Amino acid sequence: MKENHLVEMRGICKYFPGVKALQNVDFTLRPGEVHALMGENGAGKSTLIKVLTGVYEKDGGDIYLQGHDGAVSIKSPQDAQDVGIATVYQEITLCPNLTVAENMYIGRGHSKVANWKQMYTDADKILQNLGIPVSAKQQLGSCSIAMQQMVAIARAVDMDCKVLILDEPTSSLDESEVEKLFGMMRQLKDRGVGIIFVTHFLDQVYEICDRITVMRDGQLVGEYEIEKMPRVDLVAAMLGKQMDDMADIKGDYETYAGADADQMVYEATGLKSNAAVYPFDFHIKKGEVTGFTGLLGSGRSECVRAIFGADHVTGGSVKKSGKDVKISKPLDAMKQGIAYLPEDRKGDGIIGSLSVRENIILAAQVLRGFLKPFSKAETYKIADEYIKLLDIKTASADTPIASLSGGNQQKVILARWLFTHPDYLILDEPTRGIDIGTKVDIQKLVLQLASQGMSVTFISSELDEMIRTCSRLVVMRDRHVVGELTGSDLNQNKIMSTIAGGEAK
Amino acid sequence: MTIEKTKDDNILKRLLHSQMIIPLAALLALVVFNLIADPSFFAITINQDSTGNSVLAGQLISILNNGSELAILAIGMTLVTAATGGQDISVGATIAVAGSAMLAVLCGGNMRPDTLAAPIIVAFLFGVVIAMVCGAFNGVMVAVFKVQPMVATLILYTAGRSIAAWINNNALPIIPTDSGFGIFGGFIPGVPIPTPVFIAIACFIVIFLVLKFTSLGLYVQSVGINEKAARLNGLNPTFIKWLTFVILGVCVAVAALIKVSRISTINYQTIAADIEMDAILAVALGGNALSGGKFNMGSSILGAYVIQFLTTTLYKFNVASAALPAYKAVVVIILVVLSAPIVRAKLSAIWKKIRSPKQAEVEAVK
Amino acid sequence: MATLKLKRSEGAGKRAITDTNLLLTITIVVFAVMYIGAMLFLGRGFLRWQTFFNILNTNASLIITAIGLSIVMICGSIDISVGGVVGLVTMCCAVNLDYQGGSPVTALAIALGIGLAFGVVQGFLVAYLEIQPFIVTLAGMFFARGLTTIIHAEPFNVANEAFLALKDTRITIPFLGSVNNSGNFTAAYMEIGVAVALVLVVLAFVMLRWTSLGRSFYALGGNRQSALMLGINTKRSLFLAHLISGLLAGIAGYVYIMHSASGAVTNADGMEMNAIAASIIGGTMLSGGVGNIIGTFFGVLSLGTIQNIVSSAGFTDAWWAKITVAAMICLFLVIQSIVLARKKQTE
């Protein structure tokens, strides 16, 4: 371990069933620096941080800390606190039913019976110093999300830590609050604290950070000095350029050329839902492949969830094949011939312990009705057909879907929706976390389906994938639709500059 | 656990991998125990009953007979468990309610009627409606108000027997023996096998037909395993959870009919006492996860008869009925401890440690 | 922009009433309304202080079990074995006192031992093996009930003199009492059990309010994952909560037999339900993290009062009491569900 390193993580590996979340990742943090950790969703940032803070136990690699001889073992959040690592997580990890001060001091264990008066005075002093306008005696749950996040930060700051980890703390803060946070960070930096800063806001990275580590697909992409890393290169590093891996496939498939090629399949005006996205307009024609693009948290998933009725739709009008329809729950959308492959495969997609066969027929069965189940023989026939069609690698149709690899699970979900014979298919990150071969399979399938007249909306974090498949891209930033690109505008540079916003020249 | 992925149609092997193995193993253990302790346990004789019919008698017949209500309840309990990941502990109390309601209709206000005041079918259907209302109440608490199933059903668990007593003003209606009401819990004249056995078989046939000719099983399992995904596939998890409680209500009513018919009257405090524990145990012993998800109906039903086998065995060894729960509680704890994920992970780690030297040997030989 | 700003309204920060306080207020108001209503409409009985203290005398053991139950519920867990444990303790104490020549001290040791044993085993299964608390404690309840009948099936009255002396000890309340027809003042009294219960209420209140263990219970129930991330030993806290509940059930069993002086398998029948009811009525949320021992205390008083009202109003049959309790618990569960839903909406 080098002298001037505060934290050194070497060859960190972490596996979850069927997923290599971290593969041989190195990471270093120097004292008095703000180090950005960047990457798209599923890149492994949060996993890496949870390994460092003892939430996860690593499956390989070593962690070294300044002032500790040899590798340290951090097995619980308590251990991490003890060696001077303070963390503010992306989701609020405080208890809403306790007071602000309690949330700042609990679990830091000193005396059995706390000195309450002292605690409240101390807490108020810290809050005041940091300019956080809440009272220490207030119940945390009664504060706004932003204030809760600030309290979490206050707790971490007060812990007299050597390493401060901020895992996307700014997503719920407004500009002045972010400024306050940055002020705090600069103070800590001057005290020699090393700060790991995870964010997906590029502006913030360029404002406060000294170095950047980029991760993708559980692997380290590289470590860069901020001055030597222009915005566009950073976006490219995050999204990955794997152009060499695949040739252009768009040309292999003809665009749909039926007589009804111009027919509007789906049209929404001013659609909005209770999820965080501004009202938007969207339309898709028969045989068209459109995409929603933008960085994580830009609202791309929320848009398609609103289309499918997965979130609570609160306004806007929708036309399906020219007719006015009301889509307020998934079944409405399914009846209109819309299919939706969700972003969160494990949480929203698979029915884990049911068989591949049952997973494939589920949606079609629901559409067909309660009293008309497919016979067992039929389901085997259907399952075998789709297993062959999509080349799903499974021991048998009766294998529980949970025991398949990620890519094959995704194909099963795809089969489920194809079997409902939709005319509009929405795929939200169908290729995330799956091997390259399956990715190409899915892309080819999308183009093939479109050439047969199906309309497809495709979302991916990987730009070239979008460019290879989509003929029109809706670009989103900060939950707004900020542009629509077609034709010759569909190239990496143009898309990245639209995503990155005006500043990126 | 090395499950070979070869297509082996060997029945024995398939059985070993099915969850039926759990109740079957328990059954085998009980059979062996009784064979050693007293083989006369398995004797079946032909007796004359009070009306002069020749009927089958013996411990095995009594297991089949007395296990009927439990097996019927296990059907509904399996569905509730699968969909909600919780259990209904009010079934015993709602049996009292439904039974009391049936008797009230049959007696029509007179506690000692000479003839029935209403046809049996009307009384039964009334009981079914009452039990379904109880089930629907539990279902609303669980599915709509999102109260944990066991707490929600604790309400009727407490109040049920009181409500049952209140229906008949705490009097004990007694059905005349010549009314024919007794056959549901006794024997049909000329048939040597107890009627509850037939009723139970009828219920099994109905549920298997329902599972075969509707999508109930698929829907319930989907909701139980992944509620969010089920919703995105167009299902309505709230309704499905509620539905399972209503179905359990129907099972409760059938069980109540048998229970009150057996004695042609009712004891509000002791009728179907502690049956909720047995029903939950049947589901667990059937190898179904009490946290919900996949279920195997046949396995639950078999589990119910194994529980009855255990009960009968304990009775035979002069364990008082009030003391039975203590023994069964021990069985439950052993079952849940063995099926707890943490314990399983530890056990399989130990198992690997024990096996690894052997495996190394095997590989060395190769 | 306004639609998306995450509720930066000033009002949110100033909402003074916390969930705990809100539910506690509802409880106290409900109790006050009930008691005053009873005084107005049901007349004399409720106007005497002794009626109030009799509610305490009969429900002392319930107060103690309800404290334990509130604590596990605040952790987001549950313990339905308490009624069974109380029953078992009363039977064991009675047998010890009458058949084994025991003294009040040995009986107390037995009571504490049984409570502790249940608490330790159930706590271990729930906290360290992560088995559903309901299943574990349901089994615990059946085990305790079954064991009670195995130990002694027939009901009997305790005749141990030292113990009866303890039972009959009355603590008179100065100044509170009533004047009877002939003009004599009779001071109200309470039993030792009530004093024990009140001390435990205060202890539990202090523990929950001001010790780090108590606050860890709230943290655990508020958000278990967060509690872990904040560096709390969640398993240990959960274990201790169940242990406390078991121990309190043991003490409650002793207090129960101090009041009834009889051993019977029907002792404390359905007490778990009453304890849960008292906690829920007292504003403890089933989902955990919200609750207050003072509320629980008022919850027990409310239950005792309503049972008193129901019987005073002429509904003397035993079943009415149970139906009323079930109705009350149902009502308060729905109130909680609405409070919870409203909170989710504002989040």
CSV table of N, CA and C in Angstrom, one decimal, chain A residues 308 310 330-331 334 342 346-354 358 361-363 365-366 369-371 373 395 416-417, chain B residues 5 7 210-219 221-223 225-226 228-235 243 293-294:
chain,number,residue,atom,x,y,z
A,308,PHE,N,-47.6,1.9,-20.1
A,308,PHE,CA,-48.1,0.6,-19.8
A,308,PHE,C,-49.1,0.6,-18.6
A,310,ALA,N,-48.1,0.9,-15.6
A,310,ALA,CA,-47.5,0.3,-14.4
A,310,ALA,C,-47.4,1.2,-13.2
A,330,PRO,N,-52.0,-2.3,-15.8
A,330,PRO,CA,-51.4,-3.1,-16.8
A,330,PRO,C,-52.3,-3.9,-17.7
A,331,LEU,N,-53.4,-4.4,-17.1
A,331,LEU,CA,-54.3,-5.3,-17.8
A,331,LEU,C,-55.0,-4.5,-19.0
A,334,MET,N,-52.5,-4.4,-21.7
A,334,MET,CA,-52.3,-5.7,-22.4
A,334,MET,C,-53.5,-6.0,-23.3
A,342,PRO,N,-40.2,-5.3,-18.1
A,342,PRO,CA,-39.8,-4.3,-17.1
A,342,PRO,C,-38.3,-4.2,-17.0
A,346,LYS,N,-35.6,-9.0,-11.9
A,346,LYS,CA,-35.8,-9.8,-10.7
A,346,LYS,C,-37.0,-9.4,-9.9
A,347,GLY,N,-37.2,-8.0,-9.7
A,347,GLY,CA,-38.2,-7.6,-8.9
A,347,GLY,C,-39.6,-7.5,-9.6
A,348,ASP,N,-39.6,-7.2,-10.9
A,348,ASP,CA,-40.8,-7.0,-11.6
A,348,ASP,C,-41.1,-8.0,-12.7
A,349,GLY,N,-40.1,-8.8,-13.0
A,349,GLY,CA,-40.3,-9.6,-14.2
A,349,GLY,C,-40.6,-11.1,-13.9
A,350,ILE,N,-39.6,-11.8,-13.4
A,350,ILE,CA,-39.7,-13.2,-13.2
A,350,ILE,C,-40.6,-13.6,-12.0
A,351,ILE,N,-41.2,-14.7,-12.1
A,351,ILE,CA,-41.9,-15.3,-10.9
A,351,ILE,C,-41.0,-16.4,-10.5
A,352,GLY,N,-40.0,-16.1,-9.6
A,352,GLY,CA,-38.9,-16.9,-9.4
A,352,GLY,C,-39.0,-18.4,-9.3
A,353,SER,N,-39.9,-18.9,-8.5
A,353,SER,CA,-39.8,-20.3,-8.3
A,353,SER,C,-40.8,-21.1,-9.2
A,354,LEU,N,-41.5,-20.4,-10.1
A,354,LEU,CA,-42.3,-21.1,-11.1
A,354,LEU,C,-41.4,-21.5,-12.3
A,358,GLU,N,-44.4,-22.0,-17.0
A,358,GLU,CA,-45.4,-21.2,-16.4
A,358,GLU,C,-45.1,-19.7,-16.6
A,361,ILE,N,-46.2,-18.7,-20.2
A,361,ILE,CA,-47.7,-18.5,-20.5
A,361,ILE,C,-48.4,-17.5,-19.7
A,362,LEU,N,-47.8,-17.0,-18.6
A,362,LEU,CA,-48.5,-16.2,-17.6
A,362,LEU,C,-49.3,-15.1,-18.2
A,363,ALA,N,-48.7,-14.2,-18.9
A,363,ALA,CA,-49.4,-13.0,-19.4
A,363,ALA,C,-50.5,-13.4,-20.4
A,365,GLN,N,-52.1,-16.2,-20.5
A,365,GLN,CA,-53.1,-16.8,-19.7
A,365,GLN,C,-54.1,-15.8,-19.1
A,366,VAL,N,-53.4,-14.7,-18.5
A,366,VAL,CA,-54.3,-13.7,-17.9
A,366,VAL,C,-55.2,-13.0,-18.9
A,369,GLY,N,-58.1,-15.4,-19.9
A,369,GLY,CA,-59.1,-15.5,-18.9
A,369,GLY,C,-59.0,-16.6,-17.9
A,370,PHE,N,-59.6,-16.4,-16.7
A,370,PHE,CA,-59.4,-17.3,-15.6
A,370,PHE,C,-60.0,-18.7,-15.9
A,371,LEU,N,-61.1,-18.7,-16.7
A,371,LEU,CA,-61.8,-20.0,-16.8
A,371,LEU,C,-61.3,-20.8,-18.1
A,373,PRO,N,-57.9,-22.0,-18.9
A,373,PRO,CA,-56.5,-22.3,-18.8
A,373,PRO,C,-56.0,-23.1,-20.0
A,395,ALA,N,-32.6,-26.5,-18.7
A,395,ALA,CA,-32.5,-27.9,-18.7
A,395,ALA,C,-33.8,-28.5,-19.2
A,416,ARG,N,-42.6,-14.6,-23.0
A,416,ARG,CA,-43.9,-14.4,-22.3
A,416,ARG,C,-44.7,-13.3,-23.1
A,417,TRP,N,-44.0,-12.2,-23.4
A,417,TRP,CA,-44.8,-11.1,-24.0
A,417,TRP,C,-45.0,-11.3,-25.5
B,5,LYS,N,-29.5,-33.9,-13.8
B,5,LYS,CA,-30.5,-33.4,-14.8
B,5,LYS,C,-30.8,-34.3,-15.9
B,7,LYS,N,-32.9,-37.2,-17.9
B,7,LYS,CA,-34.4,-37.5,-18.0
B,7,LYS,C,-34.6,-38.9,-17.5
B,210,VAL,N,-61.0,-27.8,-10.1
B,210,VAL,CA,-60.8,-26.3,-10.2
B,210,VAL,C,-59.4,-26.0,-10.6
B,211,LEU,N,-58.4,-26.7,-10.0
B,211,LEU,CA,-57.0,-26.4,-10.3
B,211,LEU,C,-56.7,-26.7,-11.8
B,212,LYS,N,-57.4,-27.8,-12.3
B,212,LYS,CA,-57.1,-28.2,-13.7
B,212,LYS,C,-57.8,-27.3,-14.7
B,213,PHE,N,-59.1,-26.9,-14.4
B,213,PHE,CA,-59.9,-26.2,-15.4
B,213,PHE,C,-60.0,-24.7,-15.2
B,214,THR,N,-59.2,-24.2,-14.2
B,214,THR,CA,-59.1,-22.7,-14.1
B,214,THR,C,-57.6,-22.4,-13.9
B,215,SER,N,-57.3,-21.1,-13.9
B,215,SER,CA,-55.9,-20.7,-13.7
B,215,SER,C,-55.6,-20.4,-12.3
B,216,LEU,N,-56.5,-20.8,-11.3
B,216,LEU,CA,-56.4,-20.4,-9.9
B,216,LEU,C,-55.0,-20.7,-9.4
B,217,GLY,N,-54.5,-21.9,-9.7
B,217,GLY,CA,-53.2,-22.3,-9.1
B,217,GLY,C,-52.1,-21.3,-9.6
B,218,LEU,N,-52.1,-21.1,-10.9
B,218,LEU,CA,-51.0,-20.2,-11.5
B,218,LEU,C,-51.1,-18.8,-10.9
B,219,TYR,N,-52.4,-18.3,-10.8
B,219,TYR,CA,-52.5,-16.9,-10.3
B,219,TYR,C,-52.1,-16.8,-8.8
B,221,GLN,N,-50.1,-18.7,-7.1
B,221,GLN,CA,-48.6,-18.8,-6.9
B,221,GLN,C,-47.9,-17.6,-7.4
B,222,SER,N,-48.3,-17.0,-8.5
B,222,SER,CA,-47.7,-15.8,-9.1
B,222,SER,C,-47.8,-14.7,-8.0
B,223,VAL,N,-49.0,-14.5,-7.5
B,223,VAL,CA,-49.1,-13.4,-6.5
B,223,VAL,C,-48.3,-13.7,-5.3
B,225,ILE,N,-45.5,-15.4,-5.0
B,225,ILE,CA,-44.1,-15.4,-5.2
B,225,ILE,C,-43.6,-14.0,-5.5
B,226,ASN,N,-44.3,-13.3,-6.4
B,226,ASN,CA,-43.8,-11.9,-6.8
B,226,ASN,C,-45.0,-11.1,-7.1
B,228,LYS,N,-45.4,-7.9,-7.3
B,228,LYS,CA,-45.2,-6.8,-8.3
B,228,LYS,C,-45.3,-7.3,-9.7
B,229,ALA,N,-44.5,-8.4,-9.9
B,229,ALA,CA,-44.5,-8.9,-11.3
B,229,ALA,C,-45.9,-9.4,-11.7
B,230,ALA,N,-46.6,-10.0,-10.7
B,230,ALA,CA,-48.0,-10.5,-11.0
B,230,ALA,C,-48.8,-9.3,-11.5
B,231,ARG,N,-48.7,-8.2,-10.8
B,231,ARG,CA,-49.5,-7.0,-11.2
B,231,ARG,C,-49.1,-6.6,-12.6
B,232,LEU,N,-47.9,-6.6,-13.0
B,232,LEU,CA,-47.4,-6.2,-14.3
B,232,LEU,C,-47.9,-7.2,-15.4
B,233,ASN,N,-48.3,-8.4,-14.9
B,233,ASN,CA,-48.8,-9.3,-15.9
B,233,ASN,C,-50.3,-9.3,-16.0
B,234,GLY,N,-50.9,-8.2,-15.4
B,234,GLY,CA,-52.3,-8.0,-15.5
B,234,GLY,C,-53.2,-8.6,-14.4
B,235,LEU,N,-52.5,-9.2,-13.4
B,235,LEU,CA,-53.3,-9.8,-12.3
B,235,LEU,C,-53.7,-8.7,-11.3
B,243,LEU,N,-59.8,-13.6,-2.6
B,243,LEU,CA,-60.5,-14.8,-3.0
B,243,LEU,C,-60.0,-16.0,-2.3
B,293,GLY,N,-46.0,-18.7,-1.9
B,293,GLY,CA,-45.4,-19.1,-3.1
B,293,GLY,C,-45.9,-20.4,-3.7
B,294,LYS,N,-45.0,-21.2,-4.1
B,294,LYS,CA,-45.4,-22.5,-4.7
B,294,LYS,C,-46.1,-23.4,-3.8
